[in-house]
Coordinates of C-alpha atoms in Angstrom, one line a residue:
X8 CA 55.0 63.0 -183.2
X9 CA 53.7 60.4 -185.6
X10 CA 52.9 57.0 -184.4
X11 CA 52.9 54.1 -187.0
X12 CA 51.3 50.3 -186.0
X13 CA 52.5 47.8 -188.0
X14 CA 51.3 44.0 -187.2
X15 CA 48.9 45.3 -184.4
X16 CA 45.7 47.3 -184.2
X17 CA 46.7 47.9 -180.3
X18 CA 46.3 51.5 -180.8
X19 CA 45.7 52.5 -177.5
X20 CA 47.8 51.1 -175.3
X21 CA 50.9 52.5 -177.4
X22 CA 49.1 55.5 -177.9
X23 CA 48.6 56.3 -174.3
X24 CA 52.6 55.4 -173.2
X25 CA 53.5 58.0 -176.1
X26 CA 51.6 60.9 -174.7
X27 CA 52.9 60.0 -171.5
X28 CA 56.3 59.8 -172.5
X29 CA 56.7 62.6 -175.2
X30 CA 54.0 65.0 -174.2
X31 CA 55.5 67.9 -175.8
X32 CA 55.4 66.0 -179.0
X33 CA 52.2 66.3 -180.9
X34 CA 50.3 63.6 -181.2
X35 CA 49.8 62.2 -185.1
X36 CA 49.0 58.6 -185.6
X37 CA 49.4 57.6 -189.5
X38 CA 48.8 54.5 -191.3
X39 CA 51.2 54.0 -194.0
X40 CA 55.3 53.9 -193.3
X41 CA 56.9 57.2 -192.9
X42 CA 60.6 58.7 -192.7
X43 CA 62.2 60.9 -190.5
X44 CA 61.0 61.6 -186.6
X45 CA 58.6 59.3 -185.2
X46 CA 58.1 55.9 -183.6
X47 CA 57.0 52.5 -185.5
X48 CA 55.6 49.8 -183.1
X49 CA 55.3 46.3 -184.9
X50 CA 53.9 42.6 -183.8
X51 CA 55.3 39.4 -185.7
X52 CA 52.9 36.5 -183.9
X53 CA 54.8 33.5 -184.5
X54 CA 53.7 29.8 -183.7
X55 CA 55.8 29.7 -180.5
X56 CA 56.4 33.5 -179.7
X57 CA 55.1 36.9 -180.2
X58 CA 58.2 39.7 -180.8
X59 CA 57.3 42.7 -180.5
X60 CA 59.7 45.6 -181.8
X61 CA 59.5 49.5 -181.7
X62 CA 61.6 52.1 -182.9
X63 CA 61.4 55.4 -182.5
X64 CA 63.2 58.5 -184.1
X65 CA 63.3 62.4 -182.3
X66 CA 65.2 64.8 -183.4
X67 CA 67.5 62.8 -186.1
X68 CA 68.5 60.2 -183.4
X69 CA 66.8 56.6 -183.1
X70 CA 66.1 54.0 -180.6
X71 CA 65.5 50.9 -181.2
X72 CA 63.9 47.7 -179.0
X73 CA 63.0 44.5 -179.6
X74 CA 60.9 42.0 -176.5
X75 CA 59.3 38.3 -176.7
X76 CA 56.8 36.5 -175.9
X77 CA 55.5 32.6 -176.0
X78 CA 52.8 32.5 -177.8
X79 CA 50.8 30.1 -175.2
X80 CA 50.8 32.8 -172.6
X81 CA 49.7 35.4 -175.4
X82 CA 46.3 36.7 -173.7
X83 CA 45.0 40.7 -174.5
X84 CA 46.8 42.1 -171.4
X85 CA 49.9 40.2 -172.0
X86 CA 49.9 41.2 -175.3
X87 CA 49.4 44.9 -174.8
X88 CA 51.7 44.3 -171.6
X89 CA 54.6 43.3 -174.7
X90 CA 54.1 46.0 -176.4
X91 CA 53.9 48.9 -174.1
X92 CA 57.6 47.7 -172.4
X93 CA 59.2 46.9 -176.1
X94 CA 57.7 50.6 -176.2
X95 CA 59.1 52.3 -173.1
X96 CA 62.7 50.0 -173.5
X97 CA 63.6 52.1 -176.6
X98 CA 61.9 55.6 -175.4
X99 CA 64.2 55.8 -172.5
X100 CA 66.9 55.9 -174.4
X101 CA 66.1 58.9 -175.6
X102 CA 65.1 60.4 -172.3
X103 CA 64.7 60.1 -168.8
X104 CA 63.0 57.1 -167.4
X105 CA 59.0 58.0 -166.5
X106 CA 58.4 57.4 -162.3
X107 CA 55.1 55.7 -163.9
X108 CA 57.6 53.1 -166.1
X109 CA 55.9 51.9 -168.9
X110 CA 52.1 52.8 -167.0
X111 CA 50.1 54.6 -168.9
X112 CA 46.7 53.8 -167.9
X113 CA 44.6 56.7 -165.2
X114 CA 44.2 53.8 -162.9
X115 CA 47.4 52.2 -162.0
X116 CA 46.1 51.2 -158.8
X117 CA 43.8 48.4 -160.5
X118 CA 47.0 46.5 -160.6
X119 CA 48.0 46.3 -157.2
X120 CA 44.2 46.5 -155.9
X121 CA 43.8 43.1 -157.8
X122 CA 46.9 41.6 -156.7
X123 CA 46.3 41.9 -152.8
X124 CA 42.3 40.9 -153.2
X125 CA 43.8 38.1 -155.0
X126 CA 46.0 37.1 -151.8
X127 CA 48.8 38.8 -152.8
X128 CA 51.1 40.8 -149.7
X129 CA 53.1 44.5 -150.1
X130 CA 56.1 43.0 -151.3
X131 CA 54.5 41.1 -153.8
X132 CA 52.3 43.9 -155.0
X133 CA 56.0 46.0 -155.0
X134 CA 57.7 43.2 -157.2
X135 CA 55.0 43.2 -159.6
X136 CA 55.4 47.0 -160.2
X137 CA 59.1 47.3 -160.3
X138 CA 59.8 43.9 -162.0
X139 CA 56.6 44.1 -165.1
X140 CA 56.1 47.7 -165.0
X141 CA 59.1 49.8 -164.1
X142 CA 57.6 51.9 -161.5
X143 CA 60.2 54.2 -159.2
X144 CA 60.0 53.7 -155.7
X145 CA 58.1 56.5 -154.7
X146 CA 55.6 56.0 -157.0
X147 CA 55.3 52.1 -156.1
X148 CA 54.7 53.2 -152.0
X149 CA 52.1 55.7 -153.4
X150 CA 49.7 52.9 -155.4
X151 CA 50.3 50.3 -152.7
X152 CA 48.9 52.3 -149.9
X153 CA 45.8 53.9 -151.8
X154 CA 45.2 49.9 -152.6
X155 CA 45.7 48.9 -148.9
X156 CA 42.6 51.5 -148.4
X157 CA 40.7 50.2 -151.4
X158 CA 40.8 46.8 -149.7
X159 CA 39.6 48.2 -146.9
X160 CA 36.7 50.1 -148.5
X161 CA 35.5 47.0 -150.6
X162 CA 34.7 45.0 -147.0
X163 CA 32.3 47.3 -146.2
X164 CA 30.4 47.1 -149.6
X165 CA 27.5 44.8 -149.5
X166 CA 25.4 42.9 -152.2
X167 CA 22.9 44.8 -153.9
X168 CA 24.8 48.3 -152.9
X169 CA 25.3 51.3 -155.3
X170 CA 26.7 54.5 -155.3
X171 CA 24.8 57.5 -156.8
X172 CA 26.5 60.7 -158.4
X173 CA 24.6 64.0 -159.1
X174 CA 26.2 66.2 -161.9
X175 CA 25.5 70.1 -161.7
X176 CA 27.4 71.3 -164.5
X177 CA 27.5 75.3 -163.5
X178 CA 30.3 77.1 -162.3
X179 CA 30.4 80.9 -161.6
X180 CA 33.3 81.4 -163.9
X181 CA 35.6 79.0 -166.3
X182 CA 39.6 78.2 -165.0
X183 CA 41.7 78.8 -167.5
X184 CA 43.0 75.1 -167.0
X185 CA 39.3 73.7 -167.1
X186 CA 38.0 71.2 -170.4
X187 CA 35.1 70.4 -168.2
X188 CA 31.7 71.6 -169.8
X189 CA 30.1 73.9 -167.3
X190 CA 28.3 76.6 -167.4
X191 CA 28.5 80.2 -165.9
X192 CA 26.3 81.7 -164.2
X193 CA 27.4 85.0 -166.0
X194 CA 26.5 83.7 -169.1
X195 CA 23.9 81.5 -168.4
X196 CA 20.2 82.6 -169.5
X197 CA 18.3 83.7 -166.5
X198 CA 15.5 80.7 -167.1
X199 CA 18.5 78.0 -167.8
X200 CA 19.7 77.0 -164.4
X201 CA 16.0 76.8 -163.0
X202 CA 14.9 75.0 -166.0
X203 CA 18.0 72.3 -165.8
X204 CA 16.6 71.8 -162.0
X205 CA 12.9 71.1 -163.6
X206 CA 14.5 68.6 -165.7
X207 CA 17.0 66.5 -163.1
X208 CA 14.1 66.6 -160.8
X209 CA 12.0 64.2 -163.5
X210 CA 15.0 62.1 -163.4
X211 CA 15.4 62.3 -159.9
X212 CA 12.0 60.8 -159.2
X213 CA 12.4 58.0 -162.4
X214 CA 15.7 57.1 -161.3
X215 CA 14.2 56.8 -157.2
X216 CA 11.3 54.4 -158.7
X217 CA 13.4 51.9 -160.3
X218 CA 15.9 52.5 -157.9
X219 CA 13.0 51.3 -155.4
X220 CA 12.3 48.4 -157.7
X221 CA 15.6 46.4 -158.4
X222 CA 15.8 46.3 -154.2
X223 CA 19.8 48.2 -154.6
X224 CA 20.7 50.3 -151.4
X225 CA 22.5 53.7 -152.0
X226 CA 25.8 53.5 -150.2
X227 CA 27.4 56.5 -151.0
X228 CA 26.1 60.1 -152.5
X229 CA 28.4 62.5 -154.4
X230 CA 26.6 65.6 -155.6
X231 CA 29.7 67.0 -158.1
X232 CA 29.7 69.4 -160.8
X233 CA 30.9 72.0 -162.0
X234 CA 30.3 73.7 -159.1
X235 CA 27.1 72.6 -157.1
X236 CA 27.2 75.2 -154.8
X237 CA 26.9 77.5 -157.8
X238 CA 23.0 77.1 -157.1
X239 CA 21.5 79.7 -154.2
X240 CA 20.5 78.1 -150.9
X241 CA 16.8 77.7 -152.0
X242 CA 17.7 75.6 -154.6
X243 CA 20.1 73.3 -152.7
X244 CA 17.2 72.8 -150.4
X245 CA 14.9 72.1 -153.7
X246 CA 17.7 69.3 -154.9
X247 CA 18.8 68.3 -151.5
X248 CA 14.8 67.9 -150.4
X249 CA 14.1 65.9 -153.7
X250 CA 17.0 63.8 -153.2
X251 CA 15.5 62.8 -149.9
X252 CA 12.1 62.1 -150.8
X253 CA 12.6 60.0 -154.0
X254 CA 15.6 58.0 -152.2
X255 CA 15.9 55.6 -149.1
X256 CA 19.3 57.1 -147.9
X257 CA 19.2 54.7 -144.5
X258 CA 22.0 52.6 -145.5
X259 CA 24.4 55.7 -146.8
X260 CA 27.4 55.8 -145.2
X261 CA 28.9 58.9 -146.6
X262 CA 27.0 61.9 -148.3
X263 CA 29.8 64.7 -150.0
X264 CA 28.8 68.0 -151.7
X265 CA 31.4 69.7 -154.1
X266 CA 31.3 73.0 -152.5
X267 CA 34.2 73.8 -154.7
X268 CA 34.3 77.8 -155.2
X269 CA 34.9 79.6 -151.4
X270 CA 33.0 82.3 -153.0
X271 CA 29.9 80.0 -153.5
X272 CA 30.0 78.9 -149.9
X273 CA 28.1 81.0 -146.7
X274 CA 27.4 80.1 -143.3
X275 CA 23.6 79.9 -144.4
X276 CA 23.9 77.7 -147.3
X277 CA 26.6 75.4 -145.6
X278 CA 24.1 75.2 -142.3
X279 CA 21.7 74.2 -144.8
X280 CA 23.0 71.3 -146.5
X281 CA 24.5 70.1 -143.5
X282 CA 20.9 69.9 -141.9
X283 CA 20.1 68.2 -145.0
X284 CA 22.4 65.4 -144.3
X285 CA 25.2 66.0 -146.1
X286 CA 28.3 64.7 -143.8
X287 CA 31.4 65.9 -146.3
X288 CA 31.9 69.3 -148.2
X289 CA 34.8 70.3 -150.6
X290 CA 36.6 73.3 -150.4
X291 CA 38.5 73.9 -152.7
X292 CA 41.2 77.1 -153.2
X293 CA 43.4 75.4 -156.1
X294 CA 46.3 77.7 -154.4
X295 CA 46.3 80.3 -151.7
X296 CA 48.0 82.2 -153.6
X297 CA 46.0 85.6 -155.1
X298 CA 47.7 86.6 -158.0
X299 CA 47.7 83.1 -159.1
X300 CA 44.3 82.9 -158.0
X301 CA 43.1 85.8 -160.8
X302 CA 45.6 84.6 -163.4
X303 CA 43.7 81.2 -164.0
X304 CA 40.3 82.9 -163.4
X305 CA 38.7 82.0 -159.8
X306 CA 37.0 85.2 -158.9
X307 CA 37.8 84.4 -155.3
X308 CA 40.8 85.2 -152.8
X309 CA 42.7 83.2 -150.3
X310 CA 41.2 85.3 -147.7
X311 CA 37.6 84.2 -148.7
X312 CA 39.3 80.2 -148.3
X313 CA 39.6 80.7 -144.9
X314 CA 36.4 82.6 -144.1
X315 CA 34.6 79.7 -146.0
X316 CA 36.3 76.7 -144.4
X317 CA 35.7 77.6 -140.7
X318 CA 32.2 78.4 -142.0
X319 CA 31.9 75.0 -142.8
X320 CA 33.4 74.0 -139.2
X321 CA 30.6 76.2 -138.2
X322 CA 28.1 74.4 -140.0
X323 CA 29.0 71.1 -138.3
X324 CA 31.3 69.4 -140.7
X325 CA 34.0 67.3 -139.7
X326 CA 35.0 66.3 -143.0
X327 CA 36.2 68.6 -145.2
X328 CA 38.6 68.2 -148.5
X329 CA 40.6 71.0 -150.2
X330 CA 42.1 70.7 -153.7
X331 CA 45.2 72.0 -154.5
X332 CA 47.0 72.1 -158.0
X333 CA 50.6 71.2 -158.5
X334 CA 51.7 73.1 -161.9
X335 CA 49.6 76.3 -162.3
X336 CA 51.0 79.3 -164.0
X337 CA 53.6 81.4 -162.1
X338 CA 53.5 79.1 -159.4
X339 CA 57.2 78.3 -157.6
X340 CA 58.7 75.6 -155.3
X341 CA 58.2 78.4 -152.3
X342 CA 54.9 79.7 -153.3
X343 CA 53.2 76.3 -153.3
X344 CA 54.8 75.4 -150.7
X345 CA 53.0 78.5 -148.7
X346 CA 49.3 77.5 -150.2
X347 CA 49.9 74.0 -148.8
X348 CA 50.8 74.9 -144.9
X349 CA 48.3 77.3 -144.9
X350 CA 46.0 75.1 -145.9
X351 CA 47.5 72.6 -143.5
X352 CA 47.1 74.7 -140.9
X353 CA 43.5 74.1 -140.7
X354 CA 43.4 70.6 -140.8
X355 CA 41.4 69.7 -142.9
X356 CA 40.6 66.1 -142.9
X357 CA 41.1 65.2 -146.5
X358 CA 44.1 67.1 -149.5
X359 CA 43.9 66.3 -152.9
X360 CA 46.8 66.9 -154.6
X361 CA 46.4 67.1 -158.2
X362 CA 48.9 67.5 -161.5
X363 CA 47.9 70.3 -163.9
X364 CA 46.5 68.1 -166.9
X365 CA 46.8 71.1 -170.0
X366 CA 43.6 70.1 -172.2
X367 CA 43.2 70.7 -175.4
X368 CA 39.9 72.9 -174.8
X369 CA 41.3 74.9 -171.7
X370 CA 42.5 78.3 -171.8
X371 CA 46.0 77.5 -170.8
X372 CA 46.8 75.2 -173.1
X373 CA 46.8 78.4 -175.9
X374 CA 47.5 81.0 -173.6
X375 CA 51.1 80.5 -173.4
X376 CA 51.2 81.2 -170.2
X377 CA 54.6 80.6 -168.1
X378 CA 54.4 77.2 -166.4
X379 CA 56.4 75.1 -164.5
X380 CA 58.7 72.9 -165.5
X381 CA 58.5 69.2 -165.0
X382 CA 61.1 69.1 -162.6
X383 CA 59.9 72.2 -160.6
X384 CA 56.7 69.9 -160.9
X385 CA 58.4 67.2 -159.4
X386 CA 59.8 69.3 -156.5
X387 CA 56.4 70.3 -155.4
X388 CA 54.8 67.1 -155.3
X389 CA 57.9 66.3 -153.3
X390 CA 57.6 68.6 -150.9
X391 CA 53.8 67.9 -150.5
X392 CA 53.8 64.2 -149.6
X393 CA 56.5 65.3 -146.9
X394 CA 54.3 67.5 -145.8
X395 CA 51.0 65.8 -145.6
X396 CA 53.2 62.6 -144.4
X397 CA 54.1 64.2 -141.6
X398 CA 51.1 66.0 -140.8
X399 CA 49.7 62.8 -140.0
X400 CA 47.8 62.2 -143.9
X401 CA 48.0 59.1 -145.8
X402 CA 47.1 58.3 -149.6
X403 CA 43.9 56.6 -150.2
X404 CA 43.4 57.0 -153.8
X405 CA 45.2 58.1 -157.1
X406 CA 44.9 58.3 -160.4
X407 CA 46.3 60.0 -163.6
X408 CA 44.9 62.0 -166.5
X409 CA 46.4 63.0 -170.0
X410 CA 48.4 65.8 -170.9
X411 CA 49.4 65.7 -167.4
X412 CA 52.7 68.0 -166.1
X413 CA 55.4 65.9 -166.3
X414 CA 53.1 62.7 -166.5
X415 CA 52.9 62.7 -162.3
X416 CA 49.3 61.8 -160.9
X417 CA 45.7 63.2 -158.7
X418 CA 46.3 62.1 -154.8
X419 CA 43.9 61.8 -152.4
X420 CA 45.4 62.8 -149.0
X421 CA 43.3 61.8 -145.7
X422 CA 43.2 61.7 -142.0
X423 CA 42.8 58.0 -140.8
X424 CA 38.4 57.2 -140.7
X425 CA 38.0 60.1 -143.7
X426 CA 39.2 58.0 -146.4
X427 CA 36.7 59.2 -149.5
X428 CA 34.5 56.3 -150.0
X429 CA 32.8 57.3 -153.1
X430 CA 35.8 58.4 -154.9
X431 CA 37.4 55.0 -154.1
X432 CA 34.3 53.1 -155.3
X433 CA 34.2 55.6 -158.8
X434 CA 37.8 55.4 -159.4
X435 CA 38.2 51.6 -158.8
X436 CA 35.2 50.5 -160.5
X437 CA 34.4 48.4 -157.4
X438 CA 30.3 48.9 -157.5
X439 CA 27.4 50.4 -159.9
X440 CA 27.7 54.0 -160.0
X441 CA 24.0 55.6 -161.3
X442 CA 24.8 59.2 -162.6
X443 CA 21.9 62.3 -162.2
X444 CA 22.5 65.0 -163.8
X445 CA 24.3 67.0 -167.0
X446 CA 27.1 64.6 -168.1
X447 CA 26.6 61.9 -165.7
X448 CA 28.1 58.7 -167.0
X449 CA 26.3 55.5 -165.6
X450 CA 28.5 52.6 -165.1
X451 CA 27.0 49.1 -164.2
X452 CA 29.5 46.1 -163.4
X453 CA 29.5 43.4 -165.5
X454 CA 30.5 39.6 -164.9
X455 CA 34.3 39.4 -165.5
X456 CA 35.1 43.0 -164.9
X457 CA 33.7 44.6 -167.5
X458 CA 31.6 47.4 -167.5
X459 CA 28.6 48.9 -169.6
X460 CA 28.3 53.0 -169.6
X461 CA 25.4 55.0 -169.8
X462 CA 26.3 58.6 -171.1
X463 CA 24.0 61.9 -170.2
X464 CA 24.1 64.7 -172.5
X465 CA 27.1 67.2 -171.1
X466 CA 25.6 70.5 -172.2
X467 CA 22.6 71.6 -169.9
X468 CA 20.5 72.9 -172.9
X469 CA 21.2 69.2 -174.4
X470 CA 20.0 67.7 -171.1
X471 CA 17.0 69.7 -170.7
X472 CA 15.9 69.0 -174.1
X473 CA 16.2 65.3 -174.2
X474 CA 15.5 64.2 -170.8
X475 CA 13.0 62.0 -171.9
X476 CA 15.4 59.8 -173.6
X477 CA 17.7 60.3 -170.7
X478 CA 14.7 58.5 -168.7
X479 CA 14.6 55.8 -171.3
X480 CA 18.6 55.2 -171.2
X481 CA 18.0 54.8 -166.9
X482 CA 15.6 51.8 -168.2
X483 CA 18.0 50.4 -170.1
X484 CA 20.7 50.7 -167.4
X485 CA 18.4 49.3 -164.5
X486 CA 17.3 46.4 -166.9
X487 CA 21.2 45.5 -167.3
X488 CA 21.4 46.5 -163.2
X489 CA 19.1 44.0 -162.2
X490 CA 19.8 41.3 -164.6
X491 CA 23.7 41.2 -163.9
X492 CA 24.3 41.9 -160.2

């Protein structure tokens, strides 16, 4: 669907609404004036307002929309603000409204999280949502109540705290649904995996020095992937024992391994990283269904789920996730609905509760593979908030993606006391996070909310071959670190 900018270089925030809105349409931005289907969004800035207009043509028919603005209260987000609802005002009438309105950022919970630290109540934060943005109901209750626990995570952040992420990009086999870059282990050379370990050790003991240095305490530790757990026992102990001696971990407050795969998890390896302090593992079946389970390429079974979670318990963890995917192929209303009380049934304390997002470089997105529609989509995130609702779970933090089924949204589902402190401190930008590891992105807080990203290379072959400039970008991050916060 070809997008056309005329009087505005706001690319992005138009950008982001049409994909949201239309993602069945190919995306085509142009830059010249075009005929037939397609959407124009122009900005005439005036000496007392800004009018922002937007047409938008699918399929021979045409919607048109034209909004205001004084120019005096013209800032960047009020701006972008005009355009995205001049935007959404003429694309819903040529379909049905979005439950995100004219949203089309991944963190709509920004909004309301800055609204109630700036003083602002529920129904405030409701208003702003229904009244600015559009937002449905449902989808209002959902970002309030993941703020509420982003509010509550923030008090017990410190001065001087960080939060550290460790990214093993291996996996013992690719999703079909996956864009992430990993590695498998079938593939992988036989040296690779041990020599990606030589190479995060170096940065694990550059990173502990200035760490040591600019006088930050870790808060929380995420060691994600990929699949981490894709590495044997002996080498979780080697990363987990490094970790440990190149880190003062006294002031962590929450410690959470991506187990992931249930066939990358035993009672020996799970005893292990418990013992190694690790208080949170993921477990993660995707569905519990096994047909489904071989169609999108997990070489595991819903039987393994089970015998790996209560291996876990075992092990001595109390808090334990488990991911499930709304929208994978063949999936139903019913069959979802199965995965998600069997997975209920043994209460975990955390479910996330993600949308398929169909990337560009997965599988699925080519395969052609049957998938649900949007409103079967809807239906089982439906059911699933009734569900965890009344299983006693509450949201504690959300966010969206691109390309996502029926533009719906990632929820993170907890027991009250297990809200996911690292994920809330990631997604809501409220700390430092320093990032280990293949494509670990570094993100250090800057005065007036903004933030400066440090980028490691995403292949391991990339990262072992140029960690010595990954070592010089942790200088330049720890300079900005210690010179900012």
């Amino acid at each position: 669907m070809k997008l056309y900018l005329h009087g505005h270089e706001d690319r992005y925030a138009v950008e982001q609404l049409q994909l949201a809105l239309f993602p069945e349409e190919p995306m085509e931005p142009v830059d010249v004036p075009f005929t037939g289907d397609g959407a124009v969004s122009a900005l005439h800035v005036g000496k007392t307002w800004l009018t922002a207009t937007a047409r938008i043509t699918l399929h021979g028919k045409t919607a048109k929309a034209t909004r205001r603005l004084a120019a005096k209260d013209a800032d960047v987000p009020a701006r972008r603000r005009l355009l995205q609802n001049t935007y959404y005002a003429a694309a819903v009438q040529l379909r049905e409204p979005s439950k995100w309105g004219s949203l089309s950022g991944v963190r709509p919970t920004k909004l309301t999280t800055r609204h109630l630290l700036a003083g602002g109540d529920e129904k405030s934060a409701d208003r702003l949502l229904e009244e600015r943005y559009h937002v449905a109901p449902e989808r209002r209750r959902l970002c309030i109540e993941a703020s509420k626990a982003t509010v509550e995570a923030a008090k017990r952040l410190r001065e001087n705290d960080i939060s550290l992420y460790i990214g093993i990009p291996f996996c013992p086999t690719r999703c079909a649904y996956c864009s992430f870059v990993s590695t498998g282990v079938e593939r992988m050379t036989k040296t690779l995996l041990p020599q990606f370990l030589d190479a995060l050790e170096k940065e694990l003991v550059h990173v502990g020095k200035l760490l040591k240095a600019s006088g930050k305490r870790v808060r929380t530790l995420y060691i994600g992937g990929g699949t981490p757990t894709t590495l044997s026992t002996p080498q979780m102990q080697r990363l987990m024992d490094a970790i440990c001696a190149n880190f003062d971990l006294t002031d962590l407050i929450e410690y959470t391994v991506e187990g992931g795969r249930p066939d990358t998890l035993d009672f020996a390896k799970l005893q292990t990283i418990r013992a190694l302090g690790c208080d949170r593992m993921s477990i993660n079946p995707q569905t519990m269904n096994d047909e489904i389970l071989s169609l999108i390429g997990r070489r595991h079974t819903s039987a393994q789920t089970l015998e790996a979670f209560h291996a876990a318990r075992a092990a001595g963890f109390d808090g334990i996730n488990m991911d499930l995917i709304v929208g994978l192929p063949n999936d139903t209303r019913e069959s979802f609905a199965s995965s998600l009380r069997q997975v209920l049934s043994l209460d975990p304390t955390n479910v996330t509760v993600h949308t398929l997002a169909l990337k560009k470089g997965a599988e699925l997105f080519f395969s052609r593979t049957r998938l649900p529609s949007a409103e079967e989509v809807a239906a089982m995130l439906e059911d699933a908030e009734n569900s965890l609702r009344a299983a006693g779970y509450k949201p504690y933090y959300l966010y969206r993606q691109k390309y996502m089924s029926g533009s719906f949204e990632n929820v993170g589902w907890c027991k009250g006391g297990f809200e996911g402190l690292y994920n809330i401190y990631m997604m809501e930008e409220l700390h430092s996070i320093i990032s280990l590891g293949g494509g670990g992105m570094t993100k250090i807080n800057l005065p007036g909310g903004r933030l400066e990203r440090f980028h490691n290379p995403k292949f391991p072959q990339q990262y072992i071959e140029r960690i010595d400039d990954v070592l010089k970008q942790k200088d330049e991050a720890f300079a900005l670190l210690t010179k900012v916060e």
